[in-house]
Amino acid sequence: MNIKHSLALAATFALTACATTPPPITKADAAPAPQRDTTAFNRDRTAILAMAGDYRVDFDFRETVALAANYKLHEPHHSGATEWVNVIEDRGDFISLQHILVMGDDDDRHVIKHWRQDWQYEPAQIVSFRGEEQWERVDIAAEDRTGAWSQIVYHVDDSPRYGGTGRWTHDGAVATWTSAPTWRPLPRREYTTRSDYQVLDVINRHIVTPAGWVHEQDNTKRILAADGSITPLAKELGVNTYTRITDHDFTAGRDYWQRTAPFWREVRAAWDARLWRGPASLAMFETVDDDLLYERMFALANARSFDAAQVRADVDRELRRFERAP
């Protein structure tokens, strides 16, 4: 399969998708921390790590309620994939899970780096989407982060998508994390086909079960008007079901990650510098000279040789091309 086809598939399958360096220490972090409930902490960690594995995924999105006059609900969106979720970093209170799509059969196997989810225990800050391809680093109050985990989701090129905080609850073999309301960009399934709303206002829920896990989304599609007003358009429910499987060969995905992991590590580091150590606000262009950032990053990742210094220079150059003033 050629690169054009793979990139098109990435745009089709990319979902809704914290940096590997933690945020800088603030004065609030310097205060003595309360005694950690190690039992609850370890149960939370076990639930997050349980999301790693080999899965068949079912994506199901259905608009349920029209919130604007004369709005007609769109047809449901349903698709599927086979996906490997890999733990790429585990520092105890920080866990990073990289999703890799491995599609097709033995005669036509293709691999696409998918979204990434980073989990931070009791985060001092998160990266929050603000609309119009803008993100902001936001402080989390001490009372809101005690016992909580942040989840920050990244797109296929490791650019940010959204971040939120919530707490895990445990009921027998089932663990559930529910976020506070979180803004996120339009999903790729609608990004190229709709312009009647600008942001999803979402409550995310991750439910880990013995069979796998489910990502539930309670979505409100909102219109961001030029005058600053925010208007609800429609309600939508999303249910992404990850079912563990043993009948699909993910070797190509593991091989891809082994070959390209050093490149993507440099990409994450470049984003870290901008998101956690740069100005509090970040804004990006969607396209530059008809280029898309994920296309440029995929092309660089597929280079057959790796030189760390050259990769840093290439990645920094591309990110600078797409950066704009907030």
Coordinates of C-alpha atoms in Angstrom, one line a residue:
M1 CA 0.0 0.0 0.0
N2 CA 1.5 3.4 -0.9
I3 CA 1.9 6.3 1.5
K4 CA -1.0 8.3 0.0
H5 CA -3.4 5.4 0.7
S6 CA -2.0 5.0 4.3
L7 CA -2.3 8.8 5.0
A8 CA -5.9 8.8 3.7
L9 CA -6.7 5.9 6.1
A10 CA -5.1 7.8 8.9
A11 CA -7.5 10.6 8.3
T12 CA -10.4 8.2 8.2
F13 CA -9.6 6.2 11.3
A14 CA -8.0 8.9 13.5
L15 CA -10.3 9.4 16.5
T16 CA -11.7 12.0 18.2
A17 CA -6.9 11.0 19.5
C18 CA 0.7 14.2 28.7
A19 CA 3.8 14.6 27.3
T20 CA 6.6 12.2 28.2
T21 CA 8.2 15.0 30.3
P22 CA 6.1 16.1 33.3
P23 CA 5.0 19.8 33.7
P24 CA 7.4 22.1 35.5
I25 CA 7.0 22.2 39.3
T26 CA 4.9 25.0 40.6
K27 CA 4.7 26.6 44.1
A28 CA 1.6 24.5 44.7
D29 CA 3.5 21.3 43.9
A30 CA 6.3 22.3 46.3
A31 CA 3.9 22.0 49.3
P32 CA 3.9 18.7 51.3
A33 CA 1.8 16.2 49.5
P34 CA -1.0 14.4 51.4
Q35 CA -0.5 10.7 52.2
R36 CA -1.2 8.7 49.1
D37 CA -3.8 5.9 49.2
T38 CA -1.5 3.3 47.7
T39 CA -4.2 0.7 47.4
A40 CA -6.5 3.0 45.3
F41 CA -3.4 4.3 43.4
N42 CA -2.4 0.8 42.4
R43 CA -5.9 -0.2 41.4
D44 CA -6.1 2.9 39.2
R45 CA -2.7 2.0 37.6
T46 CA -3.9 -1.6 37.0
A47 CA -6.9 -0.3 35.2
I48 CA -4.9 2.0 32.9
L49 CA -2.4 -0.6 32.1
A50 CA -5.2 -3.1 31.4
M51 CA -6.1 -1.0 28.3
A52 CA -2.9 -2.2 26.6
G53 CA -3.2 -5.2 24.3
D54 CA -4.6 -6.5 20.9
Y55 CA -8.1 -5.4 20.1
R56 CA -10.9 -5.5 17.6
V57 CA -12.5 -2.0 17.9
D58 CA -16.1 -1.0 17.1
F59 CA -16.7 2.8 16.7
D60 CA -20.3 3.8 17.0
F61 CA -21.6 7.4 17.1
R62 CA -25.2 8.5 17.0
E63 CA -26.7 11.9 17.3
T64 CA -29.7 11.7 19.7
V65 CA -31.2 15.1 20.3
A66 CA -31.4 18.2 18.1
L67 CA -30.7 21.3 20.3
A68 CA -31.1 24.0 17.6
A69 CA -34.2 25.0 15.7
N70 CA -34.7 23.1 12.4
Y71 CA -31.7 20.9 12.9
K72 CA -31.9 17.5 11.4
L73 CA -30.0 14.7 13.0
H74 CA -27.3 13.2 10.9
E75 CA -27.1 9.5 10.1
P76 CA -25.2 7.3 12.6
H77 CA -21.5 6.7 12.0
H78 CA -20.2 3.2 12.4
S79 CA -16.8 1.7 11.6
G80 CA -14.3 -0.8 12.9
A81 CA -10.6 -1.5 13.1
T82 CA -8.0 -3.9 14.6
E83 CA -5.6 -2.1 16.9
W84 CA -2.6 -2.7 19.1
V85 CA -2.4 -0.6 22.3
N86 CA 1.2 -0.4 23.6
V87 CA 2.7 0.9 26.8
I88 CA 5.5 3.1 25.7
E89 CA 6.3 4.6 29.1
D90 CA 5.5 3.8 32.7
R91 CA 7.0 6.0 35.5
G92 CA 4.5 4.9 38.2
D93 CA 2.4 8.1 38.3
F94 CA 2.6 8.6 34.6
I95 CA 1.6 6.1 31.9
S96 CA 1.6 6.5 28.1
L97 CA -0.4 4.3 25.8
Q98 CA 0.3 4.4 22.0
H99 CA -2.4 3.0 19.6
I100 CA -1.3 1.4 16.4
L101 CA -3.8 0.4 13.7
V102 CA -2.9 -2.9 11.9
M103 CA -5.4 -3.4 9.2
G104 CA -6.0 -5.8 6.3
D105 CA -5.0 -9.4 5.8
D106 CA -1.7 -11.2 5.3
D107 CA -1.6 -10.3 1.6
D108 CA -2.3 -6.5 2.2
R109 CA -1.3 -5.6 5.7
H110 CA -0.9 -1.9 6.5
V111 CA 0.0 -0.1 9.7
I112 CA -1.0 3.4 10.8
K113 CA 0.2 5.2 13.9
H114 CA -3.0 6.2 15.6
W115 CA -3.8 8.2 18.7
R116 CA -2.0 8.4 22.1
Q117 CA -3.4 8.7 25.6
D118 CA -1.2 9.9 28.5
W119 CA -2.2 9.5 32.1
Q120 CA -0.8 11.6 34.9
Y121 CA -1.7 11.1 38.6
E122 CA -2.6 14.2 40.5
P123 CA -1.6 16.6 37.7
A124 CA -0.6 20.1 38.4
Q125 CA -1.6 21.1 34.9
I126 CA -3.4 19.9 31.8
V127 CA -3.5 21.0 28.1
S128 CA -7.0 22.1 27.3
F129 CA -8.5 22.7 23.8
R130 CA -9.9 26.3 23.3
G131 CA -11.3 26.1 19.8
E132 CA -9.9 27.4 16.5
E133 CA -6.8 25.1 16.7
Q134 CA -5.7 26.6 20.0
W135 CA -4.7 24.9 23.2
E136 CA -3.9 26.3 26.6
R137 CA -2.0 25.0 29.6
V138 CA -4.3 25.1 32.6
D139 CA -3.5 24.9 36.3
I140 CA -5.5 22.3 38.3
A141 CA -6.5 23.3 41.9
A142 CA -5.1 21.1 44.6
E143 CA -8.6 19.9 45.7
D144 CA -9.4 18.9 42.1
R145 CA -6.3 16.9 41.5
T146 CA -6.1 15.0 44.8
G147 CA -6.7 11.3 43.9
A148 CA -7.4 12.2 40.3
W149 CA -5.8 11.3 37.0
S150 CA -5.5 13.4 33.9
Q151 CA -5.9 12.0 30.5
I152 CA -4.4 13.9 27.6
V153 CA -5.0 12.7 24.1
Y154 CA -2.8 13.3 21.1
H155 CA -3.4 13.0 17.4
V156 CA -1.5 10.7 15.0
D157 CA 1.3 13.3 14.6
D158 CA 1.5 13.7 18.4
S159 CA -0.1 17.2 18.3
P160 CA -2.5 17.7 21.2
R161 CA -6.2 17.1 20.9
Y162 CA -7.8 17.4 24.3
G163 CA -7.1 16.9 28.0
G164 CA -9.3 16.3 31.1
T165 CA -9.2 15.2 34.7
G166 CA -11.3 12.6 36.6
R167 CA -11.2 9.9 39.1
W168 CA -11.3 6.1 38.9
T169 CA -14.0 4.0 40.6
H170 CA -13.8 0.3 41.1
D171 CA -16.6 -2.2 41.3
G172 CA -15.4 -5.8 41.4
A173 CA -13.5 -6.5 38.1
V174 CA -14.8 -3.3 36.5
A175 CA -13.0 0.0 36.7
T176 CA -14.5 3.3 35.4
W177 CA -12.8 6.7 34.9
T178 CA -15.1 9.7 34.2
S179 CA -13.8 13.1 33.1
A180 CA -15.0 16.5 33.9
P181 CA -16.6 18.2 30.8
T182 CA -13.8 18.7 28.3
W183 CA -13.6 20.6 25.0
R184 CA -12.2 18.8 22.0
P185 CA -11.7 19.4 18.3
L186 CA -14.0 18.0 15.6
P187 CA -13.3 14.3 15.1
R188 CA -11.7 13.3 11.9
R189 CA -14.9 11.4 10.9
E190 CA -16.6 14.8 10.6
Y191 CA -13.7 17.2 10.2
T192 CA -13.7 17.1 6.4
T193 CA -17.4 16.9 5.9
R194 CA -19.0 19.4 8.3
S195 CA -18.6 23.1 9.2
D196 CA -21.8 23.7 11.1
Y197 CA -20.2 23.4 14.5
Q198 CA -16.7 24.1 15.9
V199 CA -16.2 22.1 19.1
L200 CA -17.3 19.0 21.0
D201 CA -18.1 19.5 24.6
V202 CA -17.6 16.0 26.1
I203 CA -17.8 13.9 29.2
N204 CA -15.4 10.9 28.5
R205 CA -15.8 7.6 30.3
H206 CA -13.4 4.7 30.2
I207 CA -14.8 1.4 31.4
V208 CA -12.3 -1.5 31.9
T209 CA -13.9 -4.9 31.9
P210 CA -12.6 -8.5 31.8
A211 CA -13.3 -8.6 28.0
G212 CA -11.4 -5.3 27.2
W213 CA -12.6 -1.8 27.6
V214 CA -15.1 0.7 26.4
H215 CA -14.7 4.5 25.7
E216 CA -18.1 6.2 26.1
Q217 CA -18.5 9.8 25.0
D218 CA -21.4 12.1 26.0
N219 CA -21.0 14.7 23.3
T220 CA -22.6 18.1 22.8
K221 CA -21.8 19.7 19.5
R222 CA -21.4 23.5 19.9
I223 CA -21.2 26.5 17.6
L224 CA -18.5 29.0 18.3
A225 CA -19.7 32.3 16.7
A226 CA -17.5 35.2 15.7
D227 CA -19.2 37.4 18.4
G228 CA -18.0 35.0 21.1
S229 CA -21.4 33.3 21.7
I230 CA -21.5 29.5 22.2
T231 CA -24.6 27.7 21.0
P232 CA -25.5 24.0 21.4
L233 CA -26.4 22.3 18.1
A234 CA -26.9 18.6 18.9
K235 CA -26.3 15.8 21.4
E236 CA -24.4 12.7 20.4
L237 CA -23.5 9.4 22.1
G238 CA -20.3 7.7 21.2
V239 CA -19.4 4.1 22.2
N240 CA -16.0 2.8 21.1
T241 CA -15.7 -0.9 22.2
Y242 CA -12.2 -2.5 22.5
T243 CA -12.6 -6.3 22.6
R244 CA -9.5 -8.5 23.2
I245 CA -8.6 -10.8 20.4
T246 CA -6.1 -13.5 19.5
D247 CA -7.0 -14.1 15.9
H248 CA -5.3 -11.2 14.2
D249 CA -1.5 -10.8 13.5
F250 CA -0.2 -7.6 14.8
T251 CA 3.5 -8.3 14.0
A252 CA 3.6 -5.6 11.4
G253 CA 2.5 -3.0 13.9
R254 CA 5.1 -4.1 16.4
D255 CA 7.8 -4.1 13.7
Y256 CA 6.7 -0.6 12.7
W257 CA 7.0 0.7 16.2
Q258 CA 10.3 -0.9 16.8
R259 CA 11.7 0.8 13.7
T260 CA 10.1 4.3 14.2
A261 CA 10.0 4.6 18.0
P262 CA 13.2 6.7 18.1
F263 CA 11.7 9.1 15.6
W264 CA 8.5 9.5 17.5
R265 CA 10.3 10.0 20.8
E266 CA 12.0 13.0 19.3
V267 CA 8.6 14.3 18.1
R268 CA 7.1 13.9 21.6
A269 CA 10.1 15.8 23.0
A270 CA 9.6 18.7 20.5
W271 CA 5.9 18.9 21.5
D272 CA 6.8 18.7 25.2
A273 CA 9.0 21.8 24.8
R274 CA 6.0 23.7 23.3
L275 CA 3.2 22.4 25.5
W276 CA 4.8 22.2 28.9
R277 CA 7.8 24.6 28.9
G278 CA 6.8 27.2 26.4
P279 CA 4.1 29.9 26.5
A280 CA 0.8 28.9 28.1
S281 CA -1.1 29.1 24.8
L282 CA -0.4 27.3 21.5
A283 CA -2.1 27.8 18.2
M284 CA -1.5 25.9 14.9
F285 CA -2.5 26.3 11.2
E286 CA -4.5 23.4 9.8
T287 CA -2.7 23.5 6.5
V288 CA 0.5 25.2 5.2
D289 CA 1.1 25.3 1.4
D290 CA -1.5 22.5 1.1
D291 CA 0.5 20.4 3.5
L292 CA -1.0 18.6 6.5
L293 CA 1.2 18.2 9.6
Y294 CA 0.5 14.5 10.0
E295 CA 1.5 13.9 6.3
R296 CA 4.8 15.6 6.9
M297 CA 5.5 13.6 10.1
F298 CA 4.5 10.3 8.6
A299 CA 6.9 11.0 5.7
L300 CA 9.7 11.8 8.0
A301 CA 9.0 8.7 10.2
N302 CA 9.2 6.5 7.1
A303 CA 12.8 7.5 6.3
R304 CA 14.9 4.4 6.4
S305 CA 17.8 6.0 8.4
F306 CA 17.8 7.7 11.8
D307 CA 20.0 10.5 12.9
A308 CA 18.8 12.1 16.1
A309 CA 20.3 15.6 15.4
Q310 CA 18.8 15.6 11.9
V311 CA 15.4 14.4 13.1
R312 CA 15.3 17.1 15.8
A313 CA 16.1 19.8 13.1
D314 CA 13.5 18.3 10.7
V315 CA 10.7 18.1 13.3
D316 CA 11.4 21.5 14.7
R317 CA 11.3 23.0 11.2
E318 CA 7.9 21.4 10.4
L319 CA 6.4 22.4 13.7
R320 CA 7.6 26.0 13.2
R321 CA 5.9 26.0 9.8
F322 CA 2.5 25.2 11.3
E323 CA 2.7 27.4 14.4
R324 CA 0.8 30.7 14.5
A325 CA 0.1 33.4 17.0
P326 CA -2.8 32.5 19.4

